[in-house]
Coordinates of C-alpha atoms and ligand atoms in Angstrom, one line a residue:
M1 CA 0.0 0.0 0.0
L2 CA 1.7 3.1 -1.2
F3 CA -0.7 5.6 0.4
P4 CA -2.2 4.7 3.8
S5 CA -5.9 5.0 4.0
K6 CA -7.6 7.7 6.1
R7 CA -8.7 5.1 8.6
S8 CA -5.1 3.8 9.1
I9 CA -3.8 7.3 9.6
W10 CA -6.5 7.9 12.3
A11 CA -5.6 4.5 13.9
V12 CA -1.9 5.3 14.1
G13 CA -2.7 8.8 15.3
A14 CA -4.9 7.4 18.1
I15 CA -2.2 4.9 19.2
L16 CA 0.5 7.7 19.3
W17 CA -1.9 9.9 21.2
V18 CA -2.5 7.2 23.8
L19 CA 1.3 6.8 24.1
G20 CA 1.6 10.5 24.5
L21 CA 3.9 10.9 21.5
A22 CA 1.7 12.9 19.3
A23 CA 0.1 15.0 22.0
P24 CA 0.9 18.7 21.6
R25 CA 3.8 19.2 24.0
P26 CA 4.1 22.6 25.5
T27 CA 7.5 24.1 25.3
E28 CA 9.4 24.5 28.5
A29 CA 9.0 28.2 28.4
F30 CA 5.2 28.0 28.6
T31 CA 5.0 25.4 31.3
T32 CA 5.1 25.9 35.1
V33 CA 8.4 24.1 36.0
A34 CA 8.1 22.2 39.2
A35 CA 11.2 21.4 41.3
R36 CA 11.7 19.8 44.7
H37 CA 15.1 21.3 45.4
G38 CA 16.1 24.5 43.7
M39 CA 14.7 26.8 41.0
V40 CA 16.3 29.5 38.8
V41 CA 14.3 31.7 36.5
S42 CA 16.2 34.2 34.3
G43 CA 15.7 36.0 31.0
E44 CA 18.0 33.6 29.1
P45 CA 18.1 29.8 29.1
I46 CA 21.8 29.2 29.2
A47 CA 22.1 31.5 32.2
S48 CA 19.3 29.7 34.0
R49 CA 21.1 26.4 33.5
V50 CA 24.2 28.0 35.0
G51 CA 22.3 28.8 38.1
V52 CA 21.2 25.2 38.5
E53 CA 24.7 23.9 37.9
I54 CA 25.9 26.1 40.8
L55 CA 23.1 24.9 43.1
K56 CA 23.9 21.3 42.3
A57 CA 27.6 22.0 43.1
G58 CA 26.6 23.0 46.6
G59 CA 26.1 26.7 46.1
N60 CA 23.3 28.6 47.7
A61 CA 20.7 31.0 46.2
V62 CA 23.2 33.9 46.3
D63 CA 26.0 31.9 44.6
A64 CA 23.5 30.9 41.9
A65 CA 22.2 34.4 41.4
V66 CA 25.7 35.9 41.1
A67 CA 26.7 33.1 38.7
V68 CA 23.6 33.7 36.6
G69 CA 24.2 37.5 36.7
F70 CA 27.8 37.1 35.3
A71 CA 26.5 34.5 32.8
L72 CA 23.9 37.0 31.6
A73 CA 26.7 39.5 31.0
V74 CA 28.0 37.0 28.4
T75 CA 24.8 35.5 26.9
H76 CA 22.3 38.4 27.2
P77 CA 24.3 41.5 26.4
F78 CA 21.0 43.4 25.8
A79 CA 20.7 43.8 29.6
G80 CA 23.0 41.4 31.4
N81 CA 26.1 43.4 32.2
L82 CA 29.3 44.3 34.0
G83 CA 28.9 47.9 33.0
G84 CA 25.5 48.6 34.5
G85 CA 23.9 48.3 37.9
G86 CA 20.9 47.0 39.8
F87 CA 19.4 45.8 43.1
M88 CA 19.6 42.4 44.8
L89 CA 17.0 41.5 47.4
I90 CA 18.0 38.5 49.6
R91 CA 15.8 36.7 52.0
L92 CA 17.5 33.9 53.9
A93 CA 15.7 30.8 55.0
N94 CA 16.0 32.0 58.7
G95 CA 13.9 35.0 57.8
R96 CA 16.6 37.6 57.7
S97 CA 16.6 39.9 54.7
T98 CA 18.8 42.5 53.1
F99 CA 19.0 44.6 50.0
I100 CA 22.1 45.4 48.1
D101 CA 22.0 48.6 46.1
Y102 CA 24.5 48.5 43.3
R103 CA 22.8 51.2 41.3
E104 CA 25.1 53.3 39.1
E105 CA 26.2 56.7 40.4
A106 CA 26.6 60.1 38.8
P107 CA 30.3 60.9 38.1
G108 CA 32.0 63.6 40.3
A109 CA 31.9 66.1 37.4
A110 CA 28.2 65.6 36.6
T111 CA 26.0 68.7 36.9
P112 CA 22.2 69.2 36.9
T113 CA 22.3 70.9 33.5
M114 CA 24.8 68.6 31.7
Y115 CA 22.2 67.5 29.1
L116 CA 20.9 71.0 28.3
D117 CA 22.0 73.3 25.5
A118 CA 22.8 77.0 26.0
H119 CA 19.0 77.8 25.8
G120 CA 18.1 75.3 28.5
N121 CA 16.7 72.7 26.1
I122 CA 17.5 69.0 26.3
V123 CA 20.1 67.9 23.7
P124 CA 18.5 64.8 22.2
G125 CA 20.5 61.6 22.7
L126 CA 23.1 63.1 25.1
S127 CA 21.7 61.3 28.1
T128 CA 20.9 58.0 26.3
V129 CA 23.8 57.3 23.8
G130 CA 27.5 57.6 24.2
A131 CA 30.0 58.1 27.0
L132 CA 28.4 61.1 28.6
S133 CA 25.2 59.0 29.3
V134 CA 27.2 56.5 31.4
G135 CA 26.9 56.3 35.2
V136 CA 29.6 54.8 37.3
P137 CA 28.9 51.0 37.0
G138 CA 27.8 49.1 40.1
T139 CA 27.3 45.5 39.0
V140 CA 30.7 44.1 39.9
A141 CA 30.8 45.7 43.3
G142 CA 27.2 44.5 44.0
F143 CA 27.8 40.9 43.0
A144 CA 31.2 40.8 44.8
L145 CA 29.6 42.1 48.0
A146 CA 26.7 39.7 47.8
E147 CA 29.0 36.8 47.2
K148 CA 31.4 37.8 50.1
D149 CA 28.6 38.3 52.7
Y150 CA 26.1 35.6 51.7
G151 CA 27.7 33.2 49.1
R152 CA 29.2 29.9 49.9
L153 CA 31.5 29.1 47.0
G154 CA 33.4 32.3 46.5
L155 CA 33.6 34.8 43.6
K156 CA 36.2 32.8 41.7
A157 CA 34.1 29.6 41.6
V158 CA 30.8 31.3 40.7
M159 CA 32.4 33.2 37.8
Q160 CA 33.7 30.1 36.1
P161 CA 30.6 29.4 34.0
A162 CA 30.6 32.9 32.7
I163 CA 34.3 32.7 31.9
R164 CA 33.7 29.4 30.1
L165 CA 30.9 30.9 28.1
A166 CA 32.8 33.9 27.1
E167 CA 36.0 32.0 26.2
Q168 CA 34.5 28.9 24.5
G169 CA 31.5 30.7 23.1
F170 CA 27.8 29.6 23.0
P171 CA 25.4 29.1 20.2
V172 CA 23.6 32.3 19.3
S173 CA 19.8 31.9 19.8
Y174 CA 17.3 33.1 17.3
W175 CA 16.4 35.8 19.9
L176 CA 19.9 37.1 20.3
S177 CA 20.5 37.1 16.6
R178 CA 17.3 39.1 16.0
S179 CA 18.0 41.5 18.9
L180 CA 21.5 42.3 17.7
K181 CA 20.1 43.0 14.2
L182 CA 17.2 45.1 15.5
H183 CA 19.7 47.3 17.5
A184 CA 22.2 47.6 14.7
A185 CA 21.8 51.4 14.5
L186 CA 22.9 51.9 18.1
L187 CA 25.6 49.1 18.0
S188 CA 27.1 50.6 14.9
K189 CA 27.9 53.9 16.4
F190 CA 31.1 52.8 18.2
S191 CA 33.8 50.8 16.4
E192 CA 34.5 48.4 19.3
T193 CA 30.8 47.6 19.7
R194 CA 30.3 47.2 16.0
R195 CA 33.3 44.7 15.8
I196 CA 32.2 42.6 18.8
Y197 CA 28.4 42.5 18.5
L198 CA 27.8 43.0 14.8
R199 CA 31.0 41.4 13.5
N200 CA 31.4 44.6 11.5
G201 CA 28.1 43.9 9.6
N202 CA 28.5 40.2 9.2
F203 CA 25.6 39.6 11.6
Y204 CA 25.6 36.5 13.9
R205 CA 23.1 33.9 12.6
P206 CA 21.2 31.6 14.9
G207 CA 23.4 28.6 15.9
E208 CA 26.7 30.3 15.2
I209 CA 29.1 30.3 18.1
F210 CA 29.6 33.7 19.8
R211 CA 33.1 33.9 21.5
Q212 CA 34.1 37.0 23.5
P213 CA 37.8 36.7 24.3
E214 CA 38.2 40.3 25.7
L215 CA 35.2 39.8 28.0
A216 CA 36.7 36.4 29.1
R217 CA 39.9 38.2 30.0
T218 CA 38.0 40.8 31.9
L219 CA 36.0 38.2 33.8
K220 CA 39.1 36.3 34.7
M221 CA 40.8 39.4 36.1
I222 CA 37.8 40.0 38.3
A223 CA 37.7 36.4 39.4
D224 CA 41.4 36.4 40.2
R225 CA 41.8 39.8 41.8
G226 CA 38.3 40.6 43.0
P227 CA 36.4 43.9 42.3
Q228 CA 39.6 45.9 42.8
A229 CA 40.6 44.9 39.3
F230 CA 37.4 46.7 38.0
Y231 CA 37.4 49.7 40.3
R232 CA 41.1 50.4 40.7
G233 CA 43.1 48.2 38.4
P234 CA 43.5 47.5 34.7
I235 CA 39.7 47.5 33.9
A236 CA 39.3 50.9 35.6
R237 CA 42.1 52.3 33.4
Q238 CA 40.3 50.9 30.3
I239 CA 37.0 52.5 31.3
V240 CA 38.7 55.8 31.7
A241 CA 40.6 55.4 28.3
T242 CA 37.2 54.8 26.7
M243 CA 35.8 57.9 28.4
R244 CA 38.7 59.9 27.0
K245 CA 38.1 58.6 23.5
Y246 CA 34.4 59.3 23.5
H247 CA 34.3 62.5 25.7
G248 CA 32.8 60.9 28.8
I249 CA 33.5 62.2 32.3
I250 CA 34.0 59.1 34.5
T251 CA 37.5 59.3 36.2
L252 CA 39.7 56.8 38.1
K253 CA 38.6 58.7 41.3
D254 CA 34.9 58.1 40.5
L255 CA 35.6 54.4 40.0
A256 CA 37.7 54.0 43.2
A257 CA 35.0 55.8 45.2
Y258 CA 32.1 53.5 44.1
R259 CA 30.6 51.3 46.8
A260 CA 27.6 49.0 46.8
I261 CA 25.4 50.0 49.6
V262 CA 23.5 47.6 52.0
R263 CA 20.0 48.9 52.7
K264 CA 16.9 47.7 54.5
P265 CA 14.3 46.3 52.2
L266 CA 11.1 48.3 52.0
R267 CA 8.2 46.5 53.7
G268 CA 4.5 46.4 53.1
N269 CA 1.5 44.2 53.8
F270 CA -1.3 43.0 51.5
R271 CA -4.2 41.0 52.8
G272 CA -2.0 39.0 55.3
Y273 CA 1.0 38.7 53.0
N274 CA 4.3 40.4 53.8
I275 CA 5.9 42.2 50.9
L276 CA 9.7 42.8 50.8
T277 CA 10.7 45.1 48.0
A278 CA 13.1 47.8 46.8
P279 CA 13.8 50.9 48.8
S280 CA 15.2 54.2 47.4
P281 CA 16.9 54.8 45.0
S282 CA 14.2 52.7 43.4
S283 CA 10.8 54.2 43.1
G284 CA 9.4 50.7 42.3
G285 CA 9.0 49.5 45.9
V286 CA 7.4 52.7 47.1
A287 CA 4.9 52.7 44.2
L288 CA 4.2 49.0 44.6
V289 CA 3.4 49.3 48.3
E290 CA 1.4 52.5 47.7
M291 CA -0.7 50.7 45.0
L292 CA -1.2 47.6 47.1
N293 CA -2.3 49.7 50.1
I294 CA -4.9 51.5 47.9
L295 CA -6.2 48.2 46.5
A296 CA -6.1 46.0 49.6
P297 CA -9.7 46.5 50.9
L298 CA -11.4 46.9 47.5
H299 CA -13.4 44.2 45.7
L300 CA -11.5 44.2 42.4
G301 CA -13.9 42.4 40.2
P302 CA -12.9 39.6 37.7
P303 CA -9.4 39.8 36.4
N304 CA -8.9 42.2 33.5
S305 CA -12.6 43.2 33.6
Y306 CA -13.6 46.9 33.3
E307 CA -14.0 47.1 37.1
S308 CA -10.6 45.7 37.9
I309 CA -8.7 47.7 35.2
H310 CA -10.4 50.9 36.4
L311 CA -9.5 50.5 40.1
I312 CA -6.0 49.3 39.4
A313 CA -5.3 51.9 36.8
E314 CA -6.5 54.7 39.2
A315 CA -4.1 53.3 41.8
M316 CA -1.3 53.3 39.2
R317 CA -1.9 56.9 38.1
R318 CA -1.8 58.2 41.7
A319 CA 1.4 56.3 42.6
Y320 CA 3.1 57.5 39.4
A321 CA 2.0 61.1 40.0
D322 CA 3.5 60.9 43.5
R323 CA 6.7 59.4 42.0
A324 CA 7.0 62.3 39.7
A325 CA 6.7 64.8 42.4
Y326 CA 8.6 63.4 45.4
L327 CA 11.0 60.6 44.6
G328 CA 14.8 60.8 44.3
D329 CA 17.9 59.3 46.0
T330 CA 17.1 59.5 49.7
D331 CA 20.9 59.8 50.5
F332 CA 20.6 63.3 48.8
V333 CA 17.0 64.5 49.1
S334 CA 14.3 64.1 51.7
V335 CA 11.5 62.0 50.4
P336 CA 8.2 61.4 52.4
I337 CA 8.5 57.6 52.0
A338 CA 6.7 56.8 55.2
G339 CA 3.8 58.9 54.1
L340 CA 3.7 57.5 50.6
I341 CA 3.5 53.9 51.9
S342 CA 1.2 54.7 54.9
P343 CA -2.2 52.9 54.9
A344 CA -3.9 56.2 56.0
Y345 CA -2.6 58.0 53.0
A346 CA -3.7 55.1 50.8
A347 CA -7.2 55.3 52.4
K348 CA -7.4 59.0 51.4
L349 CA -6.5 58.2 47.8
R350 CA -8.9 55.3 47.8
Q351 CA -11.8 57.6 48.7
E352 CA -10.8 60.0 46.0
I353 CA -10.9 57.1 43.5
L354 CA -14.2 55.8 44.7
H355 CA -15.8 59.3 44.6
S356 CA -14.5 60.9 41.5
P357 CA -15.4 60.1 37.9
P358 CA -13.2 57.5 36.1
D359 CA -10.0 59.1 34.7
A360 CA -10.7 62.5 36.4
P361 CA -7.5 64.6 36.2
I362 CA -5.2 64.1 39.1
H363 CA -2.1 65.6 40.6
A364 CA 0.4 64.3 43.1
G365 CA -1.2 63.9 46.5
N366 CA 0.0 65.3 49.7
P367 CA 1.6 62.4 51.7
L368 CA 3.4 64.8 54.1
P369 CA 0.7 64.7 56.9
F370 CA 1.1 60.9 56.8
E371 CA 4.8 61.0 57.1
H372 CA 6.2 59.2 60.1
P373 CA 9.3 58.5 59.9
N374 CA 15.4 47.0 29.1
T375 CA 16.8 45.5 32.4
T376 CA 16.7 41.8 33.3
H377 CA 15.6 39.8 36.3
I378 CA 16.8 36.7 38.1
S379 CA 14.7 34.8 40.7
V380 CA 16.4 32.0 42.7
V381 CA 15.3 29.8 45.5
D382 CA 17.6 27.1 46.8
S383 CA 16.9 23.8 48.6
A384 CA 17.2 25.4 52.0
G385 CA 14.7 28.1 51.1
N386 CA 17.1 31.0 50.7
A387 CA 15.8 33.4 48.1
V388 CA 17.2 36.0 45.8
S389 CA 15.4 38.5 43.7
N390 CA 17.8 40.5 41.5
T391 CA 17.0 43.0 38.8
F392 CA 19.9 44.6 36.9
T393 CA 20.3 46.8 33.9
L394 CA 22.2 48.8 31.3
N395 CA 19.0 51.0 31.1
N396 CA 18.3 51.0 27.4
G397 CA 18.9 47.7 25.5
Y398 CA 22.7 47.6 25.0
G399 CA 23.0 50.7 27.3
S400 CA 24.9 53.6 25.9
G401 CA 26.2 51.6 23.0
V402 CA 29.8 52.2 24.2
T403 CA 32.0 49.1 24.7
V404 CA 35.0 49.5 27.0
L405 CA 38.1 49.3 24.8
K406 CA 39.9 46.0 24.9
A407 CA 37.6 44.9 27.8
G408 CA 34.6 43.6 25.8
F409 CA 31.7 44.9 27.9
L410 CA 29.0 47.5 27.3
L411 CA 28.5 50.6 29.5
N412 CA 25.1 51.7 30.7
D413 CA 23.1 54.9 29.9
E414 CA 21.6 55.1 33.3
M415 CA 22.2 58.9 33.6
D416 CA 18.9 59.2 31.6
D417 CA 17.1 58.0 34.7
F418 CA 17.9 61.3 36.3
T419 CA 15.8 64.4 35.7
S420 CA 17.5 66.1 32.7
K421 CA 15.1 69.0 33.0
P422 CA 12.2 69.1 35.5
G423 CA 8.9 68.5 33.8
A424 CA 10.5 67.1 30.6
P425 CA 9.9 63.3 30.0
N426 CA 12.8 60.9 30.0
M427 CA 13.1 58.0 27.6
Y428 CA 10.3 56.2 29.3
G429 CA 8.1 59.3 29.1
L430 CA 8.4 59.7 32.9
I431 CA 8.1 63.2 34.3
Q432 CA 10.4 63.9 37.2
S433 CA 11.2 66.6 39.7
Q434 CA 14.2 68.3 41.3
A435 CA 14.3 65.5 43.8
N436 CA 15.8 63.4 41.1
A437 CA 18.1 66.1 39.7
I438 CA 21.7 65.2 38.8
A439 CA 24.4 65.6 41.4
P440 CA 27.8 64.1 41.8
R441 CA 27.7 60.6 43.4
K442 CA 23.9 60.7 43.5
R443 CA 22.0 57.6 42.2
P444 CA 19.3 58.0 39.6
L445 CA 15.8 57.1 40.5
S446 CA 14.9 53.6 39.3
C447 CA 11.7 51.6 38.7
M448 CA 13.4 48.2 39.3
T449 CA 11.2 46.3 41.8
P450 CA 12.8 43.0 42.9
T451 CA 10.2 41.6 45.3
I452 CA 9.7 38.7 47.7
V453 CA 6.4 37.8 49.4
T454 CA 6.0 35.8 52.6
R455 CA 3.1 34.7 54.7
S456 CA 3.4 33.7 58.4
G457 CA 7.2 33.6 58.0
K458 CA 7.1 31.3 55.0
L459 CA 8.5 32.1 51.6
R460 CA 5.7 32.3 49.0
L461 CA 6.8 34.3 45.9
V462 CA 10.0 35.7 44.4
L463 CA 9.6 37.9 41.4
G464 CA 10.7 41.0 39.4
S465 CA 10.7 42.3 35.8
P466 CA 12.5 44.5 33.4
G467 CA 10.4 47.1 31.5
G468 CA 11.6 50.6 32.5
S469 CA 8.6 52.6 33.7
T470 CA 6.3 49.6 33.5
I471 CA 8.2 47.5 36.0
M472 CA 6.3 48.1 39.2
N473 CA 2.9 47.8 37.3
T474 CA 4.1 44.4 36.0
V475 CA 5.1 43.3 39.5
L476 CA 1.8 44.6 40.9
Q477 CA -0.3 42.7 38.3
V478 CA 1.5 39.4 38.8
L479 CA 1.1 39.8 42.5
L480 CA -2.6 40.5 42.3
N481 CA -3.0 37.6 39.9
V482 CA -1.6 35.2 42.5
L483 CA -2.8 36.8 45.7
V484 CA -6.2 37.9 44.7
Y485 CA -7.2 35.9 41.6
K486 CA -5.5 32.7 42.7
M487 CA -3.9 32.1 39.4
D488 CA -1.0 29.7 39.4
I489 CA 2.4 31.3 38.7
R490 CA 2.4 30.5 35.0
E491 CA -1.1 31.9 34.5
A492 CA -0.2 35.0 36.6
V493 CA 3.0 35.7 34.6
T494 CA 1.2 35.1 31.2
A495 CA -2.0 37.0 31.8
P496 CA -2.4 40.2 29.6
R497 CA -1.1 43.4 31.2
F498 CA -2.0 47.1 31.2
H499 CA -0.1 50.1 32.3
D500 CA -0.9 53.6 33.4
Q501 CA 1.9 56.0 34.5
W502 CA -0.1 59.1 34.9
M503 CA 1.8 61.1 32.3
P504 CA 1.4 60.7 29.3
D505 CA -2.3 60.5 30.1
K506 CA -2.8 57.1 28.5
L507 CA -4.0 53.7 29.6
Y508 CA -1.8 51.2 27.7
L509 CA -3.2 47.7 27.0
E510 CA -1.3 44.8 25.6
R511 CA -2.5 44.4 22.1
W512 CA -4.2 41.0 22.2
G513 CA -5.3 40.5 25.7
F514 CA -8.5 42.5 26.3
S515 CA -12.1 42.0 25.1
A516 CA -13.7 44.5 22.8
D517 CA -16.4 45.1 25.4
T518 CA -14.0 45.9 28.1
V519 CA -12.1 48.3 25.8
S520 CA -15.4 50.0 24.8
R521 CA -16.3 50.6 28.5
L522 CA -12.9 51.9 29.3
K523 CA -13.1 54.3 26.4
A524 CA -16.6 55.4 27.3
A525 CA -15.4 56.1 30.9
G526 CA -12.8 58.5 29.5
Y527 CA -9.6 56.5 29.4
K528 CA -7.4 57.3 26.5
I529 CA -6.5 53.8 25.3
A530 CA -3.3 53.0 23.6
F531 CA -2.4 49.5 22.5
R532 CA 1.1 48.3 22.7
G533 CA 3.3 45.2 22.4
P534 CA 4.3 43.0 25.3
M535 CA 4.9 44.7 28.6
G536 CA 7.6 43.4 31.0
E537 CA 9.3 40.1 31.4
C538 CA 8.4 38.8 34.8
E539 CA 10.6 35.9 36.0
A540 CA 8.8 34.4 39.0
I541 CA 8.9 31.5 41.5
E542 CA 6.1 30.4 43.8
V543 CA 6.8 28.2 46.7
D544 CA 4.2 25.8 48.2
P545 CA 4.4 26.5 51.9
K546 CA 3.2 23.0 52.8
T547 CA 5.5 20.9 50.7
G548 CA 8.4 23.3 49.8
W549 CA 8.0 22.5 46.1
K550 CA 9.1 25.4 43.9
F551 CA 7.2 26.4 40.8
G552 CA 9.0 28.6 38.3
A553 CA 7.6 30.6 35.4
A554 CA 9.6 32.5 32.8
D555 CA 7.6 35.2 31.1
P556 CA 6.4 33.9 27.6
R557 CA 6.9 37.5 26.4
S558 CA 10.7 36.8 26.3
N559 CA 13.2 34.0 25.8
G560 CA 13.5 33.5 29.6
R561 CA 13.6 30.1 31.1
A562 CA 12.7 28.4 34.4
V563 CA 15.0 25.6 35.3
G564 CA 14.7 23.5 38.5
Y565 CA 16.0 20.3 39.9
Ligands
LIG601 N1 16.8 51.9 34.0 C1 15.5 51.5 34.4 C2 15.3 51.6 35.8 O1 16.2 51.5 36.6 O2 14.1 51.8 36.2

């Protein structure tokens, strides 16, 4: 029989189906990954596997997070980095928690008007592209401090996978190949960057091996000599040589003065859950707690219904209006944080939401009377229950576009997160105040919101996201999806998202996620709807408090991966 009959095709199909061979198999990225021991979720699969390799070798969650962070600097140059900065939130199995702020810092010669022309207008691109947009990098100091104080294996050991990946290379994924091509305009601006990431125009194709010998050398120097190599040694000198070539202002003194800072995590409560999140210089934690406080007693309606979107968007708008008015680096300016996160202030805002028409114009509130005293995320939980939530960034994808000469890593453009001019939007459209004005050694306001949730002392959730100004709204929605709507972690991370940041006055909806009826009601209520592509890339872990099993979900909006064992 040359051609099988329709009946025999059905019969074979049925047998395969019963055997499970023909069943549609979800890809790993779309499945909740369950693990008894440890779980690592990051924005890139090779890096996630590095984390599990370290856990299996006896490392704890901090060892794994640091190893994943260095691996991302090799495999995910879009946001993984040595030349950027970020925040690491750590909660140990014994309940102790800490927050390592390794945000970039303004150089000593930075001034509040450095991005303005003689007429006081912003010079386009000056704070986002090139050496003048670079803040003093914090990643190496932050990872080294985390590893020294909380790691088990030591910096040299946890850096080996990254060194191996840089030296021997790794196969370029479809996503990396596409991303490098998409960002060719920025990556072509600087010859070192063009040579390394674009092979001078001979773009990397999926499956080709990407080797980075200069980066491997840099990583080895840090592994052998510690962060001193970066901040006072040969790498510092290369950074300064790069600054000289491209008219940047970071000096050897700036690098030598840089310190990662240990801070207390910001704390909040939501319906019996304890929220640990990012303090200043992030605005993300303050906004997240303010929004959760507003929403806690409200009946939110079904997920992504008109009722829920309206209430949550109104909370978002108020938190972002307050962000614009008040927030800046608390080491430099006084910020009414206790007021902003006070339940009494939230109650006032809630009444305003309930008693004003939808989308009524709003301004920053007055928290003072209540005053008492393209980024990437890694979530890790180890077998003992230690947890790390780490978000770090170059700011824009591929940062400033500048690669440090002979050192093989990109530098950030984090200076754009400062207020270049009060009232003028930054690259995320965020309006900011004098509180976030540029000053030497000050840290720019961030939206990064690494977060950990516990209940009755037990670890429940570890999560965070990239996404610039959308970050805290992504974290908020994933939290609400789990804590209010009882979605499992994969559903919570996958569900469509919306975003309102007060200014511009728009309610952004992910393009495919919302029913036509809901959109019509939102429009009729006065919301100015704008559709957009995927928002955020939440990498999350949920822990079953009874069994200790870990459930990991990488955001299907990206090439992230959950890997457990
Ligand atoms: N650069 C993005 C942020 O820190 O919010």
